[in-house]
Amino acid sequence: ETQTAIMNNEQYPSLPLKEKQINIISIKAIEDIGHDLQDSIVTWLMFSPPLSCQLLKSLAPEENTKCQQGLYFQDGKRRVDYVLTYHIKKTSSSRRHTSRLRDNAFTRTLRRGREPPPPAPKDDAEVGSPHHSMDHHDDDKCLRREEFESNLMEMGLELERDEETKTPGMGFVKIHAPWSILCREAEFMKLKMPTKKVITGVMEKINVFISKLTDPLHPNLEENRTQKVKHLSYPFSREKQHLFDLSDKDSFFDSKTRSSLVFEVLKRTKCTKAKFSMGITSLLGSGVYLAAYPLHDVSIHHYTLLYEEWASYSVFYKYQPIGLIRKYFGEKIGLYFAWLGVYTQMLIPASLVGVIVFLYGCVTVDDDIPSMEICDQRKNITMCPLCDRVCSYWNLSIACGTARASHLFDNPATVFFSIFMALWAAFFMEHWKRRQMRLNYEWDLTGFEDEEDHPRAEYEFRVMQKSLKKDHKSQKPEKEKLTCRDRFPAYMTNLIMMLLMIGVTFAIVFGVILYRISTKAALCAHGGCLMELCIQLSITMLGKQLIQNNLFEIGVPKLKKLIRYIKSKRGSFQEEEYEKKLQRYETDHFLEPFAGLTPEYMEMIIQFGFVTLFVASFPLAPLFALLNNIIEIRLDAKKFVAELRRPDAARGKDIGIWYNILRGVAKVAVIVNAFVISFTSDFIPRLVYQYMYSPDGSMHGFVNHTLSYFNVSHFQNGTAPLEPFHLGFHVDICRYKDYREPPWSLTPYEISKEFWAVLAARLAFVIVFQNVVMLMSDVVDWIIPDIPKDISLQIYKEKILMMDLFMKEEQGKTRIEDSYKETSTLTRSRSMSHTACKNY
């Protein structure tokens, strides 16, 4: 009868925390509850009818699917906004099974507020043995967790603990923020939320035409097909809740916003038992908690769309759903992918121009006179040895292939391409500023000030440890302080590390020297060192970025999965069944933690540097960067959606310091390209020869003009080649590339006047190129406004609408107050009249 009455008792709240003095509800997985617990459960039922009703419901076979997914509390109503994980010290499977049957986590927690836990049975030596007691370190962590979780509850958060999961040795604390707490935190953070007022954006005709033209490139999202409308936004205030559309409070704060609000509470909540505690990050760094993360909300439609319309290689040609990325991951991650998308789009024209420059070199290679002179075997130019003794004389005609190949990248079009890329960088920066301002307007970030990034948990823990060490040392007596003998191992370690780094540096320099020697011997090329730079860039762009990086990002996760499958004793069907039984918070725990956007930005900044700094030597660099980014976007998308824990949503109105780095790289690129063209290519020497020394104004005789003479009898002792008859005849005079006086002149082997003429032309070209290109970049920066005109008009329109809204609100308040005063006055007069008549 008692159980029947309890089953019918529905009017009690699901979790009476304050009335029952229960800190945390500890829920046990249904499959782990044995039939031998019936006696203890029936005993417990008589003390807590409301909670017993909840447990009996959870034992029913038709369990709520939302609870099964782990996205909600056991009541199936309260959403899991955040999860904390910690380590549970497990001993053996038999111990776990015994404790499971004797005293489950649910009853232990409930007894915490009523009676002390019963002592361990004397006949069970395994349970009562000291081997299974927690050490001091684990006990200290447990005390810190209890205090921190108690403080979280005082802040208004609701917690639910789950220690009996499919993941052995892991405990999970699920956190839910009630409506009142969300409103409070949203007001503290001054979050702009949509009001009831709706404004319709007016698109210009050119924008409408472009939108229709590029419609096949847009992702298949419903919001792309609806009319362009926007809710007027205003910082959330609990006093002005009537301004906002609160018809559905469950969806007013989306999962991204809810988790970010909870994270703010976690950062702000302190644990006094931990000295120098700085909130959840210090507890993570000290190992009190293993991880803290929001859940991937697989139940919402946004997650499915992200997986299908973003994290798929089949949609590589489409635009990214930036708005959807922002709604799920937050503004900072949305801005990163928006910037990456703009950068990739801008690489398309750069790639086309680079390919045209390369094709121009291919078409004109047969008409290049210097290459034809090098390949002409009839000239029979004998070159000097490239090294002492071991190397011998060689014919210039064997460098024919290298000379023709260098013309593909070292031709007059290269200068045009360098100027184009400098202007391209300026256009890219301006285009991104405009795109960023448009996103700031659409995402309600126009008046937002960037928040300071919170330090990493490991960094905070190291700071805390260092502070504790300093305090400990200052409290030590003078005689206990470290002596020089005690510090000697540390000094030796530092010295050895310094010597090791110096040795590594010398090894790298030596390797570069060997590389240069081997390259010079293999490529004996007449076209300068531009070809070497071209080979290095091609290896970096094609080999490292396009192949190695993407191969590692694709192959390593699949290899790890294959290894896990080989090591696993379960079959594929059993593995799938096991993964299906995991709750969502368990599945997310095994994902890789989010390490921040710095590595992603760094990779792209390095690529941007290669594309702009040395583009004069490798016009195909933008093409390889474009191919790499097309793959990189989908790789990163799949990584964020399926392989990483869901990051904490962070707000931001720009990409931060990375924009300044890009501007600096773009400015330096102008100077670098000027020097690359001047000093590593033959562009300037050819111009000097053509307009100063050529008898007919053509390039005929240019190769002979750039080669100096050397008398082989002038070799120093021990430097002459060992095989002087390598070419089959005796050599008296050999040639080498330089501008020096011949051996029969009055000043043999001295620098000639042609050298100074070429050097002056090179320096003049650097100055002119740098100033002209920078001036053109500044003109582009000045012509293009940072804020699009339609966005500035919309911002002004919103300000007017917001003022009208508040004026109407104030007028409404005034009317209500006036009517209230009139009613009060009329009531008072009637009362006085009634009293007077009664007295009369």
PDB file of N, CA and C in Angstrom, residues 498-538:
ATOM      1  N   MET A 498      72.017  24.076 -22.671  1.00  0.00           N
ATOM      2  CA  MET A 498      72.533  25.162 -23.515  1.00  0.00           C
ATOM      3  C   MET A 498      73.551  24.652 -24.519  1.00  0.00           C
ATOM      4  N   LEU A 499      74.456  23.797 -24.072  1.00  0.00           N
ATOM      5  CA  LEU A 499      75.444  23.232 -24.997  1.00  0.00           C
ATOM      6  C   LEU A 499      74.776  22.372 -26.057  1.00  0.00           C
ATOM      7  N   LEU A 500      73.743  21.641 -25.641  1.00  0.00           N
ATOM      8  CA  LEU A 500      73.022  20.806 -26.604  1.00  0.00           C
ATOM      9  C   LEU A 500      72.359  21.661 -27.677  1.00  0.00           C
ATOM     10  N   MET A 501      71.709  22.753 -27.278  1.00  0.00           N
ATOM     11  CA  MET A 501      71.047  23.621 -28.249  1.00  0.00           C
ATOM     12  C   MET A 501      72.072  24.299 -29.172  1.00  0.00           C
ATOM     13  N   ILE A 502      73.211  24.693 -28.612  1.00  0.00           N
ATOM     14  CA  ILE A 502      74.271  25.270 -29.456  1.00  0.00           C
ATOM     15  C   ILE A 502      74.755  24.246 -30.477  1.00  0.00           C
ATOM     16  N   GLY A 503      74.941  23.002 -30.021  1.00  0.00           N
ATOM     17  CA  GLY A 503      75.360  21.944 -30.938  1.00  0.00           C
ATOM     18  C   GLY A 503      74.337  21.689 -32.028  1.00  0.00           C
ATOM     19  N   VAL A 504      73.052  21.704 -31.666  1.00  0.00           N
ATOM     20  CA  VAL A 504      71.997  21.524 -32.671  1.00  0.00           C
ATOM     21  C   VAL A 504      72.025  22.660 -33.691  1.00  0.00           C
ATOM     22  N   THR A 505      72.260  23.879 -33.212  1.00  0.00           N
ATOM     23  CA  THR A 505      72.328  25.029 -34.121  1.00  0.00           C
ATOM     24  C   THR A 505      73.469  24.880 -35.119  1.00  0.00           C
ATOM     25  N   PHE A 506      74.647  24.483 -34.622  1.00  0.00           N
ATOM     26  CA  PHE A 506      75.781  24.275 -35.525  1.00  0.00           C
ATOM     27  C   PHE A 506      75.498  23.145 -36.512  1.00  0.00           C
ATOM     28  N   ALA A 507      74.814  22.107 -36.053  1.00  0.00           N
ATOM     29  CA  ALA A 507      74.484  20.995 -36.946  1.00  0.00           C
ATOM     30  C   ALA A 507      73.546  21.452 -38.061  1.00  0.00           C
ATOM     31  N   ILE A 508      72.587  22.303 -37.704  1.00  0.00           N
ATOM     32  CA  ILE A 508      71.663  22.817 -38.722  1.00  0.00           C
ATOM     33  C   ILE A 508      72.404  23.676 -39.743  1.00  0.00           C
ATOM     34  N   VAL A 509      73.294  24.548 -39.235  1.00  0.00           N
ATOM     35  CA  VAL A 509      74.074  25.391 -40.158  1.00  0.00           C
ATOM     36  C   VAL A 509      74.940  24.536 -41.076  1.00  0.00           C
ATOM     37  N   PHE A 510      75.558  23.509 -40.506  1.00  0.00           N
ATOM     38  CA  PHE A 510      76.391  22.621 -41.317  1.00  0.00           C
ATOM     39  C   PHE A 510      75.552  21.889 -42.363  1.00  0.00           C
ATOM     40  N   GLY A 511      74.352  21.485 -41.973  1.00  0.00           N
ATOM     41  CA  GLY A 511      73.473  20.823 -42.937  1.00  0.00           C
ATOM     42  C   GLY A 511      73.064  21.746 -44.066  1.00  0.00           C
ATOM     43  N   VAL A 512      72.811  23.011 -43.742  1.00  0.00           N
ATOM     44  CA  VAL A 512      72.456  23.977 -44.788  1.00  0.00           C
ATOM     45  C   VAL A 512      73.619  24.178 -45.749  1.00  0.00           C
ATOM     46  N   ILE A 513      74.846  24.218 -45.210  1.00  0.00           N
ATOM     47  CA  ILE A 513      76.030  24.372 -46.067  1.00  0.00           C
ATOM     48  C   ILE A 513      76.170  23.183 -47.008  1.00  0.00           C
ATOM     49  N   LEU A 514      75.989  21.979 -46.467  1.00  0.00           N
ATOM     50  CA  LEU A 514      76.050  20.794 -47.318  1.00  0.00           C
ATOM     51  C   LEU A 514      74.973  20.813 -48.385  1.00  0.00           C
ATOM     52  N   TYR A 515      73.785  21.272 -47.989  1.00  0.00           N
ATOM     53  CA  TYR A 515      72.694  21.357 -48.966  1.00  0.00           C
ATOM     54  C   TYR A 515      73.036  22.331 -50.086  1.00  0.00           C
ATOM     55  N   ARG A 516      73.597  23.474 -49.714  1.00  0.00           N
ATOM     56  CA  ARG A 516      73.959  24.456 -50.723  1.00  0.00           C
ATOM     57  C   ARG A 516      75.022  23.916 -51.679  1.00  0.00           C
ATOM     58  N   ILE A 517      76.018  23.202 -51.121  1.00  0.00           N
ATOM     59  CA  ILE A 517      77.086  22.650 -51.962  1.00  0.00           C
ATOM     60  C   ILE A 517      76.517  21.609 -52.919  1.00  0.00           C
ATOM     61  N   SER A 518      75.679  20.718 -52.400  1.00  0.00           N
ATOM     62  CA  SER A 518      75.114  19.664 -53.246  1.00  0.00           C
ATOM     63  C   SER A 518      74.182  20.240 -54.307  1.00  0.00           C
ATOM     64  N   THR A 519      73.410  21.267 -53.931  1.00  0.00           N
ATOM     65  CA  THR A 519      72.508  21.890 -54.900  1.00  0.00           C
ATOM     66  C   THR A 519      73.289  22.601 -56.005  1.00  0.00           C
ATOM     67  N   LYS A 520      74.351  23.269 -55.609  1.00  0.00           N
ATOM     68  CA  LYS A 520      75.150  23.988 -56.610  1.00  0.00           C
ATOM     69  C   LYS A 520      75.817  23.022 -57.572  1.00  0.00           C
ATOM     70  N   ALA A 521      76.241  21.850 -57.006  1.00  0.00           N
ATOM     71  CA  ALA A 521      76.861  20.858 -57.883  1.00  0.00           C
ATOM     72  C   ALA A 521      75.849  20.196 -58.805  1.00  0.00           C
ATOM     73  N   ALA A 522      74.636  19.998 -58.307  1.00  0.00           N
ATOM     74  CA  ALA A 522      73.615  19.317 -59.107  1.00  0.00           C
ATOM     75  C   ALA A 522      72.971  20.247 -60.118  1.00  0.00           C
ATOM     76  N   LEU A 523      72.898  21.591 -59.816  1.00  0.00           N
ATOM     77  CA  LEU A 523      72.241  22.566 -60.687  1.00  0.00           C
ATOM     78  C   LEU A 523      73.229  23.639 -61.101  1.00  0.00           C
ATOM     79  N   CYS A 524      74.529  23.905 -61.391  1.00  0.00           N
ATOM     80  CA  CYS A 524      75.587  24.547 -62.114  1.00  0.00           C
ATOM     81  C   CYS A 524      74.966  25.516 -63.000  1.00  0.00           C
ATOM     82  N   ALA A 525      73.585  26.152 -62.557  1.00  0.00           N
ATOM     83  CA  ALA A 525      72.648  26.854 -63.442  1.00  0.00           C
ATOM     84  C   ALA A 525      73.111  28.273 -63.671  1.00  0.00           C
ATOM     85  N   HIS A 526      72.797  28.829 -64.859  1.00  0.00           N
ATOM     86  CA  HIS A 526      73.212  30.185 -65.208  1.00  0.00           C
ATOM     87  C   HIS A 526      72.179  31.207 -64.762  1.00  0.00           C
ATOM     88  N   GLY A 527      70.980  30.770 -64.417  1.00  0.00           N
ATOM     89  CA  GLY A 527      69.895  31.700 -64.108  1.00  0.00           C
ATOM     90  C   GLY A 527      69.878  32.193 -62.691  1.00  0.00           C
ATOM     91  N   GLY A 528      70.966  32.143 -61.994  1.00  0.00           N
ATOM     92  CA  GLY A 528      71.011  32.656 -60.637  1.00  0.00           C
ATOM     93  C   GLY A 528      70.454  31.638 -59.648  1.00  0.00           C
ATOM     94  N   CYS A 529      70.251  32.110 -58.388  1.00  0.00           N
ATOM     95  CA  CYS A 529      69.791  31.208 -57.328  1.00  0.00           C
ATOM     96  C   CYS A 529      68.283  31.221 -57.193  1.00  0.00           C
ATOM     97  N   LEU A 530      67.575  31.852 -58.132  1.00  0.00           N
ATOM     98  CA  LEU A 530      66.114  31.849 -58.064  1.00  0.00           C
ATOM     99  C   LEU A 530      65.557  30.445 -58.205  1.00  0.00           C
ATOM    100  N   MET A 531      66.233  29.618 -59.001  1.00  0.00           N
ATOM    101  CA  MET A 531      65.767  28.244 -59.186  1.00  0.00           C
ATOM    102  C   MET A 531      65.853  27.453 -57.890  1.00  0.00           C
ATOM    103  N   GLU A 532      66.885  27.681 -57.100  1.00  0.00           N
ATOM    104  CA  GLU A 532      66.996  26.986 -55.817  1.00  0.00           C
ATOM    105  C   GLU A 532      65.858  27.380 -54.883  1.00  0.00           C
ATOM    106  N   LEU A 533      65.568  28.670 -54.829  1.00  0.00           N
ATOM    107  CA  LEU A 533      64.461  29.137 -54.008  1.00  0.00           C
ATOM    108  C   LEU A 533      63.139  28.570 -54.484  1.00  0.00           C
ATOM    109  N   CYS A 534      62.978  28.452 -55.775  1.00  0.00           N
ATOM    110  CA  CYS A 534      61.763  27.865 -56.349  1.00  0.00           C
ATOM    111  C   CYS A 534      61.599  26.411 -55.913  1.00  0.00           C
ATOM    112  N   ILE A 535      62.701  25.640 -55.938  1.00  0.00           N
ATOM    113  CA  ILE A 535      62.643  24.236 -55.528  1.00  0.00           C
ATOM    114  C   ILE A 535      62.290  24.122 -54.043  1.00  0.00           C
ATOM    115  N   GLN A 536      62.878  24.978 -53.224  1.00  0.00           N
ATOM    116  CA  GLN A 536      62.577  24.932 -51.796  1.00  0.00           C
ATOM    117  C   GLN A 536      61.114  25.246 -51.525  1.00  0.00           C
ATOM    118  N   LEU A 537      60.573  26.252 -52.202  1.00  0.00           N
ATOM    119  CA  LEU A 537      59.168  26.602 -51.996  1.00  0.00           C
ATOM    120  C   LEU A 537      58.232  25.523 -52.507  1.00  0.00           C
ATOM    121  N   SER A 538      58.579  24.902 -53.621  1.00  0.00           N
ATOM    122  CA  SER A 538      57.737  23.830 -54.142  1.00  0.00           C
ATOM    123  C   SER A 538      57.702  22.646 -53.187  1.00  0.00           C
TER     124      SER A 538
END
